[in-house]
PDB file of C-alpha atoms in Angstrom:
ATOM      1  CA  MET A 166      42.049  15.179 -41.153  1.00  0.00           C
ATOM      2  CA  GLY A 167      44.870  14.300 -38.406  1.00  0.00           C
ATOM      3  CA  LYS A 168      47.081  11.536 -39.803  1.00  0.00           C
ATOM      4  CA  ARG A 169      45.924   7.906 -38.692  1.00  0.00           C
ATOM      5  CA  GLY A 170      43.204  10.077 -36.574  1.00  0.00           C
ATOM      6  CA  LYS A 171      45.990  11.380 -33.999  1.00  0.00           C
ATOM      7  CA  PRO A 172      45.175  14.829 -33.182  1.00  0.00           C
ATOM      8  CA  PHE A 173      48.102  17.344 -33.346  1.00  0.00           C
ATOM      9  CA  GLY A 174      50.106  17.082 -30.539  1.00  0.00           C
ATOM     10  CA  SER A 175      49.361  13.874 -28.672  1.00  0.00           C
ATOM     11  CA  PRO A 176      51.477  12.675 -26.272  1.00  0.00           C
ATOM     12  CA  ASP A 177      53.023   9.422 -28.139  1.00  0.00           C
ATOM     13  CA  ARG A 178      54.342  11.038 -30.991  1.00  0.00           C
ATOM     14  CA  MET A 179      56.025  14.593 -32.103  1.00  0.00           C
ATOM     15  CA  ALA A 180      53.387  16.767 -34.442  1.00  0.00           C
ATOM     16  CA  VAL A 181      55.311  17.740 -36.980  1.00  0.00           C
ATOM     17  CA  CYS A 182      54.568  21.083 -39.855  1.00  0.00           C
ATOM     18  CA  LEU A 183      56.986  20.160 -43.097  1.00  0.00           C
ATOM     19  CA  VAL A 184      57.138  23.109 -44.767  1.00  0.00           C
ATOM     20  CA  THR A 185      57.930  22.740 -48.567  1.00  0.00           C
ATOM     21  CA  VAL A 186      59.032  24.256 -51.808  1.00  0.00           C
ATOM     22  CA  GLY A 187      59.846  21.488 -53.538  1.00  0.00           C
ATOM     23  CA  SER A 188      62.109  22.007 -56.569  1.00  0.00           C
ATOM     24  CA  THR A 189      60.875  25.785 -57.698  1.00  0.00           C
ATOM     25  CA  LYS A 190      63.025  28.409 -55.999  1.00  0.00           C
ATOM     26  CA  PHE A 191      60.597  30.340 -53.380  1.00  0.00           C
ATOM     27  CA  GLU A 192      62.483  32.792 -51.348  1.00  0.00           C
ATOM     28  CA  ALA A 193      59.796  34.459 -50.610  1.00  0.00           C
ATOM     29  CA  LEU A 194      57.635  32.157 -48.727  1.00  0.00           C
ATOM     30  CA  THR A 195      60.764  31.056 -46.517  1.00  0.00           C
ATOM     31  CA  THR A 196      61.646  34.591 -45.891  1.00  0.00           C
ATOM     32  CA  HIS A 197      57.964  35.591 -44.724  1.00  0.00           C
ATOM     33  CA  LEU A 198      58.044  32.457 -42.717  1.00  0.00           C
ATOM     34  CA  ASP A 199      61.295  33.427 -40.847  1.00  0.00           C
ATOM     35  CA  ASP A 200      60.642  37.307 -41.099  1.00  0.00           C
ATOM     36  CA  ASN A 201      57.782  36.743 -38.624  1.00  0.00           C
ATOM     37  CA  ALA A 202      58.878  33.913 -36.879  1.00  0.00           C
ATOM     38  CA  VAL A 203      57.982  34.246 -33.466  1.00  0.00           C
ATOM     39  CA  GLN A 204      54.676  34.786 -34.989  1.00  0.00           C
ATOM     40  CA  PHE A 205      54.631  31.654 -37.004  1.00  0.00           C
ATOM     41  CA  VAL A 206      55.594  29.309 -34.101  1.00  0.00           C
ATOM     42  CA  LYS A 207      53.251  31.107 -31.827  1.00  0.00           C
ATOM     43  CA  GLU A 208      50.690  29.884 -34.117  1.00  0.00           C
ATOM     44  CA  LEU A 209      52.353  26.664 -35.077  1.00  0.00           C
ATOM     45  CA  LYS A 210      52.379  26.080 -31.398  1.00  0.00           C
ATOM     46  CA  ALA A 211      48.598  27.145 -30.625  1.00  0.00           C
ATOM     47  CA  LYS A 212      48.152  23.799 -33.402  1.00  0.00           C
ATOM     48  CA  GLY A 213      49.522  21.615 -31.093  1.00  0.00           C
ATOM     49  CA  ILE A 214      52.585  21.233 -33.884  1.00  0.00           C
ATOM     50  CA  ASN A 215      56.263  20.962 -31.540  1.00  0.00           C
ATOM     51  CA  LYS A 216      58.535  20.606 -34.764  1.00  0.00           C
ATOM     52  CA  LEU A 217      59.163  22.462 -37.863  1.00  0.00           C
ATOM     53  CA  ILE A 218      60.960  21.438 -40.224  1.00  0.00           C
ATOM     54  CA  MET A 219      61.815  23.081 -43.454  1.00  0.00           C
ATOM     55  CA  GLN A 220      62.700  22.373 -47.180  1.00  0.00           C
ATOM     56  CA  ILE A 221      64.245  25.341 -48.542  1.00  0.00           C
ATOM     57  CA  GLY A 222      65.312  24.356 -51.801  1.00  0.00           C
ATOM     58  CA  LYS A 223      68.466  26.369 -53.682  1.00  0.00           C
ATOM     59  CA  THR A 224      68.561  29.719 -51.722  1.00  0.00           C
ATOM     60  CA  LYS A 225      71.205  31.805 -50.384  1.00  0.00           C
ATOM     61  CA  LYS A 226      68.599  33.122 -47.693  1.00  0.00           C
ATOM     62  CA  LEU A 227      69.006  30.689 -44.528  1.00  0.00           C
ATOM     63  CA  PRO A 228      66.249  31.054 -41.879  1.00  0.00           C
ATOM     64  CA  GLN A 229      68.026  33.414 -39.269  1.00  0.00           C
ATOM     65  CA  LYS A 230      65.032  33.956 -36.849  1.00  0.00           C
ATOM     66  CA  LEU A 231      63.432  30.541 -36.811  1.00  0.00           C
ATOM     67  CA  PRO A 232      66.600  28.368 -35.371  1.00  0.00           C
ATOM     68  CA  LYS A 233      66.892  31.119 -32.595  1.00  0.00           C
ATOM     69  CA  LEU A 234      63.269  29.931 -30.946  1.00  0.00           C
ATOM     70  CA  ALA A 235      64.145  26.342 -30.984  1.00  0.00           C
ATOM     71  CA  ASP A 236      64.172  24.768 -27.370  1.00  0.00           C
ATOM     72  CA  GLU A 237      63.124  21.464 -25.745  1.00  0.00           C
ATOM     73  CA  LYS A 238      60.112  22.148 -26.368  1.00  0.00           C
ATOM     74  CA  PHE A 239      60.056  23.250 -30.051  1.00  0.00           C
ATOM     75  CA  GLN A 240      62.293  21.896 -32.174  1.00  0.00           C
ATOM     76  CA  PHE A 241      63.381  22.918 -35.992  1.00  0.00           C
ATOM     77  CA  GLU A 242      65.239  21.177 -38.990  1.00  0.00           C
ATOM     78  CA  CYS A 243      66.470  22.577 -42.002  1.00  0.00           C
ATOM     79  CA  PHE A 244      67.434  21.255 -45.614  1.00  0.00           C
ATOM     80  CA  GLU A 245      67.635  21.802 -49.231  1.00  0.00           C
ATOM     81  CA  TYR A 246      66.728  18.985 -50.400  1.00  0.00           C
ATOM     82  CA  THR A 247      67.017  15.162 -49.149  1.00  0.00           C
ATOM     83  CA  LYS A 248      66.328  11.288 -50.670  1.00  0.00           C
ATOM     84  CA  LYS A 249      64.393  11.095 -46.996  1.00  0.00           C
ATOM     85  CA  PHE A 250      61.598  13.663 -47.983  1.00  0.00           C
ATOM     86  CA  LYS A 251      58.513  11.215 -48.688  1.00  0.00           C
ATOM     87  CA  GLU A 252      59.896   9.547 -45.571  1.00  0.00           C
ATOM     88  CA  ILE A 253      59.804  13.037 -44.226  1.00  0.00           C
ATOM     89  CA  LEU A 254      56.232  13.594 -45.703  1.00  0.00           C
ATOM     90  CA  SER A 255      54.895  10.541 -44.649  1.00  0.00           C
ATOM     91  CA  THR A 256      55.349  11.971 -40.753  1.00  0.00           C
ATOM     92  CA  ALA A 257      54.287  15.428 -40.903  1.00  0.00           C
ATOM     93  CA  SER A 258      51.036  16.437 -38.986  1.00  0.00           C
ATOM     94  CA  LEU A 259      50.979  19.332 -41.468  1.00  0.00           C
ATOM     95  CA  VAL A 260      52.069  20.549 -44.615  1.00  0.00           C
ATOM     96  CA  ILE A 261      52.772  24.193 -46.054  1.00  0.00           C
ATOM     97  CA  SER A 262      53.830  23.917 -49.475  1.00  0.00           C
ATOM     98  CA  HIS A 263      54.371  25.679 -52.494  1.00  0.00           C
ATOM     99  CA  ALA A 264      51.121  25.301 -54.534  1.00  0.00           C
ATOM    100  CA  GLY A 265      52.700  22.841 -57.167  1.00  0.00           C
ATOM    101  CA  ALA A 266      50.104  19.997 -58.389  1.00  0.00           C
ATOM    102  CA  GLY A 267      53.101  17.491 -57.111  1.00  0.00           C
ATOM    103  CA  SER A 268      53.425  18.456 -54.029  1.00  0.00           C
ATOM    104  CA  ILE A 269      49.539  18.925 -53.266  1.00  0.00           C
ATOM    105  CA  SER A 270      48.684  15.478 -55.430  1.00  0.00           C
ATOM    106  CA  GLU A 271      51.229  14.315 -52.476  1.00  0.00           C
ATOM    107  CA  THR A 272      50.751  15.262 -49.633  1.00  0.00           C
ATOM    108  CA  LEU A 273      46.878  15.187 -49.514  1.00  0.00           C
ATOM    109  CA  GLY A 274      47.662  11.425 -50.919  1.00  0.00           C
ATOM    110  CA  TYR A 275      48.938  11.109 -47.440  1.00  0.00           C
ATOM    111  CA  ARG A 276      45.768  12.436 -45.875  1.00  0.00           C
ATOM    112  CA  ILE A 277      47.672  15.363 -44.417  1.00  0.00           C
ATOM    113  CA  PRO A 278      46.276  18.576 -43.380  1.00  0.00           C
ATOM    114  CA  LEU A 279      47.650  21.406 -46.204  1.00  0.00           C
ATOM    115  CA  ILE A 280      47.626  24.577 -46.834  1.00  0.00           C
ATOM    116  CA  ALA A 281      48.866  25.132 -50.062  1.00  0.00           C
ATOM    117  CA  VAL A 282      50.822  28.637 -50.747  1.00  0.00           C
ATOM    118  CA  VAL A 283      50.628  30.325 -54.452  1.00  0.00           C
ATOM    119  CA  ASN A 284      53.865  30.831 -55.775  1.00  0.00           C
ATOM    120  CA  GLU A 285      53.238  34.258 -57.678  1.00  0.00           C
ATOM    121  CA  THR A 286      56.441  35.107 -59.544  1.00  0.00           C
ATOM    122  CA  LEU A 287      55.920  31.777 -61.578  1.00  0.00           C
ATOM    123  CA  MET A 288      54.841  32.206 -65.469  1.00  0.00           C
ATOM    124  CA  ASP A 289      51.390  30.934 -66.640  1.00  0.00           C
ATOM    125  CA  ASN A 290      50.487  30.652 -62.640  1.00  0.00           C
ATOM    126  CA  HIS A 291      48.360  27.620 -62.301  1.00  0.00           C
ATOM    127  CA  GLN A 292      48.757  27.150 -58.923  1.00  0.00           C
ATOM    128  CA  GLU A 293      46.646  29.774 -57.944  1.00  0.00           C
ATOM    129  CA  GLU A 294      43.695  27.798 -60.278  1.00  0.00           C
ATOM    130  CA  LEU A 295      44.933  25.239 -58.798  1.00  0.00           C
ATOM    131  CA  ALA A 296      45.291  25.787 -54.740  1.00  0.00           C
ATOM    132  CA  ALA A 297      41.620  27.919 -55.118  1.00  0.00           C
ATOM    133  CA  ALA A 298      39.744  24.766 -56.635  1.00  0.00           C
ATOM    134  CA  MET A 299      40.958  22.504 -54.469  1.00  0.00           C
ATOM    135  CA  SER A 300      40.363  24.736 -51.656  1.00  0.00           C
ATOM    136  CA  LYS A 301      36.868  25.639 -52.617  1.00  0.00           C
ATOM    137  CA  ASP A 302      36.220  21.955 -52.702  1.00  0.00           C
ATOM    138  CA  GLY A 303      37.515  21.428 -48.983  1.00  0.00           C
ATOM    139  CA  TYR A 304      40.701  19.657 -49.509  1.00  0.00           C
ATOM    140  CA  LEU A 305      43.288  22.125 -48.171  1.00  0.00           C
ATOM    141  CA  TYR A 306      43.320  25.925 -47.477  1.00  0.00           C
ATOM    142  CA  ASP A 307      44.976  27.853 -50.040  1.00  0.00           C
ATOM    143  CA  ALA A 308      47.431  31.131 -49.282  1.00  0.00           C
ATOM    144  CA  LYS A 309      49.447  34.094 -50.692  1.00  0.00           C
ATOM    145  CA  VAL A 310      52.993  34.526 -48.880  1.00  0.00           C
ATOM    146  CA  GLU A 311      51.488  37.343 -47.541  1.00  0.00           C
ATOM    147  CA  ASN A 312      48.720  35.880 -46.011  1.00  0.00           C
ATOM    148  CA  VAL A 313      49.935  32.584 -44.565  1.00  0.00           C
ATOM    149  CA  LEU A 314      50.021  33.250 -41.301  1.00  0.00           C
ATOM    150  CA  GLU A 315      46.303  34.326 -41.035  1.00  0.00           C
ATOM    151  CA  THR A 316      45.237  31.475 -42.613  1.00  0.00           C
ATOM    152  CA  LEU A 317      47.008  29.012 -40.552  1.00  0.00           C
ATOM    153  CA  ARG A 318      45.511  30.821 -37.393  1.00  0.00           C
ATOM    154  CA  LYS A 319      42.315  30.378 -39.151  1.00  0.00           C
ATOM    155  CA  ALA A 320      42.589  27.061 -40.656  1.00  0.00           C
ATOM    156  CA  ASP A 321      40.050  24.220 -38.921  1.00  0.00           C
ATOM    157  CA  PHE A 322      42.299  21.280 -40.459  1.00  0.00           C
ATOM    158  CA  LYS A 323      39.471  19.117 -38.975  1.00  0.00           C
ATOM    159  CA  ARG A 324      36.783  20.431 -41.620  1.00  0.00           C
ATOM    160  CA  LEU A 325      39.050  19.243 -44.574  1.00  0.00           C
ATOM    161  CA  ARG A 326      37.866  16.586 -46.913  1.00  0.00           C
ATOM    162  CA  GLU A 327      39.679  13.536 -47.218  1.00  0.00           C
ATOM    163  CA  TYR A 328      41.102  13.527 -50.701  1.00  0.00           C
ATOM    164  CA  PRO A 329      40.244  10.420 -52.662  1.00  0.00           C
ATOM    165  CA  LYS A 330      42.234   7.391 -53.000  1.00  0.00           C
ATOM    166  CA  PRO A 331      43.288   7.438 -57.141  1.00  0.00           C
ATOM    167  CA  LYS A 332      41.658   5.044 -59.230  1.00  0.00           C
ATOM    168  CA  PRO A 333      43.835   3.819 -61.564  1.00  0.00           C
ATOM    169  CA  LYS A 334      41.632   1.763 -63.559  1.00  0.00           C
ATOM    170  CA  ASP A 335      38.947   4.838 -63.597  1.00  0.00           C
ATOM    171  CA  PHE A 336      41.674   6.814 -65.230  1.00  0.00           C
ATOM    172  CA  ALA A 337      42.539   3.585 -67.595  1.00  0.00           C
ATOM    173  CA  VAL A 338      39.088   3.432 -69.030  1.00  0.00           C
ATOM    174  CA  PHE A 339      38.833   7.027 -69.239  1.00  0.00           C
ATOM    175  CA  LEU A 340      42.236   7.222 -71.131  1.00  0.00           C
ATOM    176  CA  ASP A 341      40.607   4.322 -73.420  1.00  0.00           C
ATOM    177  CA  GLU A 342      37.559   6.433 -74.595  1.00  0.00           C
ATOM    178  CA  GLN A 343      39.794   9.344 -75.566  1.00  0.00           C
ATOM    179  CA  VAL A 344      42.094   8.208 -77.013  1.00  0.00           C
ATOM    180  CA  GLY A 345      39.850   5.367 -78.694  1.00  0.00           C
ATOM    181  CA  PHE A 346      41.637   2.080 -77.880  1.00  0.00           C
TER     182      PHE A 346
END
């Protein structure tokens, strides 16, 4: 399910992995990836990824190890937030994201392979249920922080199902039936 049918690592474009925590604080994910930087970059390169972009949100723990691994064959960028997020997302080849509903639907709407990582620090953790259900249906891979690298290593993104495009008219009909219009 590579973006626009091009496989990761196509010579005519940069293969980008976007890691995003959304608007929530999810230092556990970004810290884990940075603490395991050598293995993380090795797994990304094995998937044909040659650029990593991390959206880290408001945090005091900036990546320390990942920037040191950047070179002419592997690029690294990091930011808190940006107004160009949708543009960056739309060019990604792979997304590793917190498992929030908005991030999942937006990523899958762009037809980008996704590993949704559950933020277990949130109350009433709907993320785990949503990610597990979407994974069971074959739309994404779900992970916890401690096994995200193993999930990345084992993932076969070609096996993911394409997420159906939303049908606003069907939703309107459903809503009309429920509300009684």
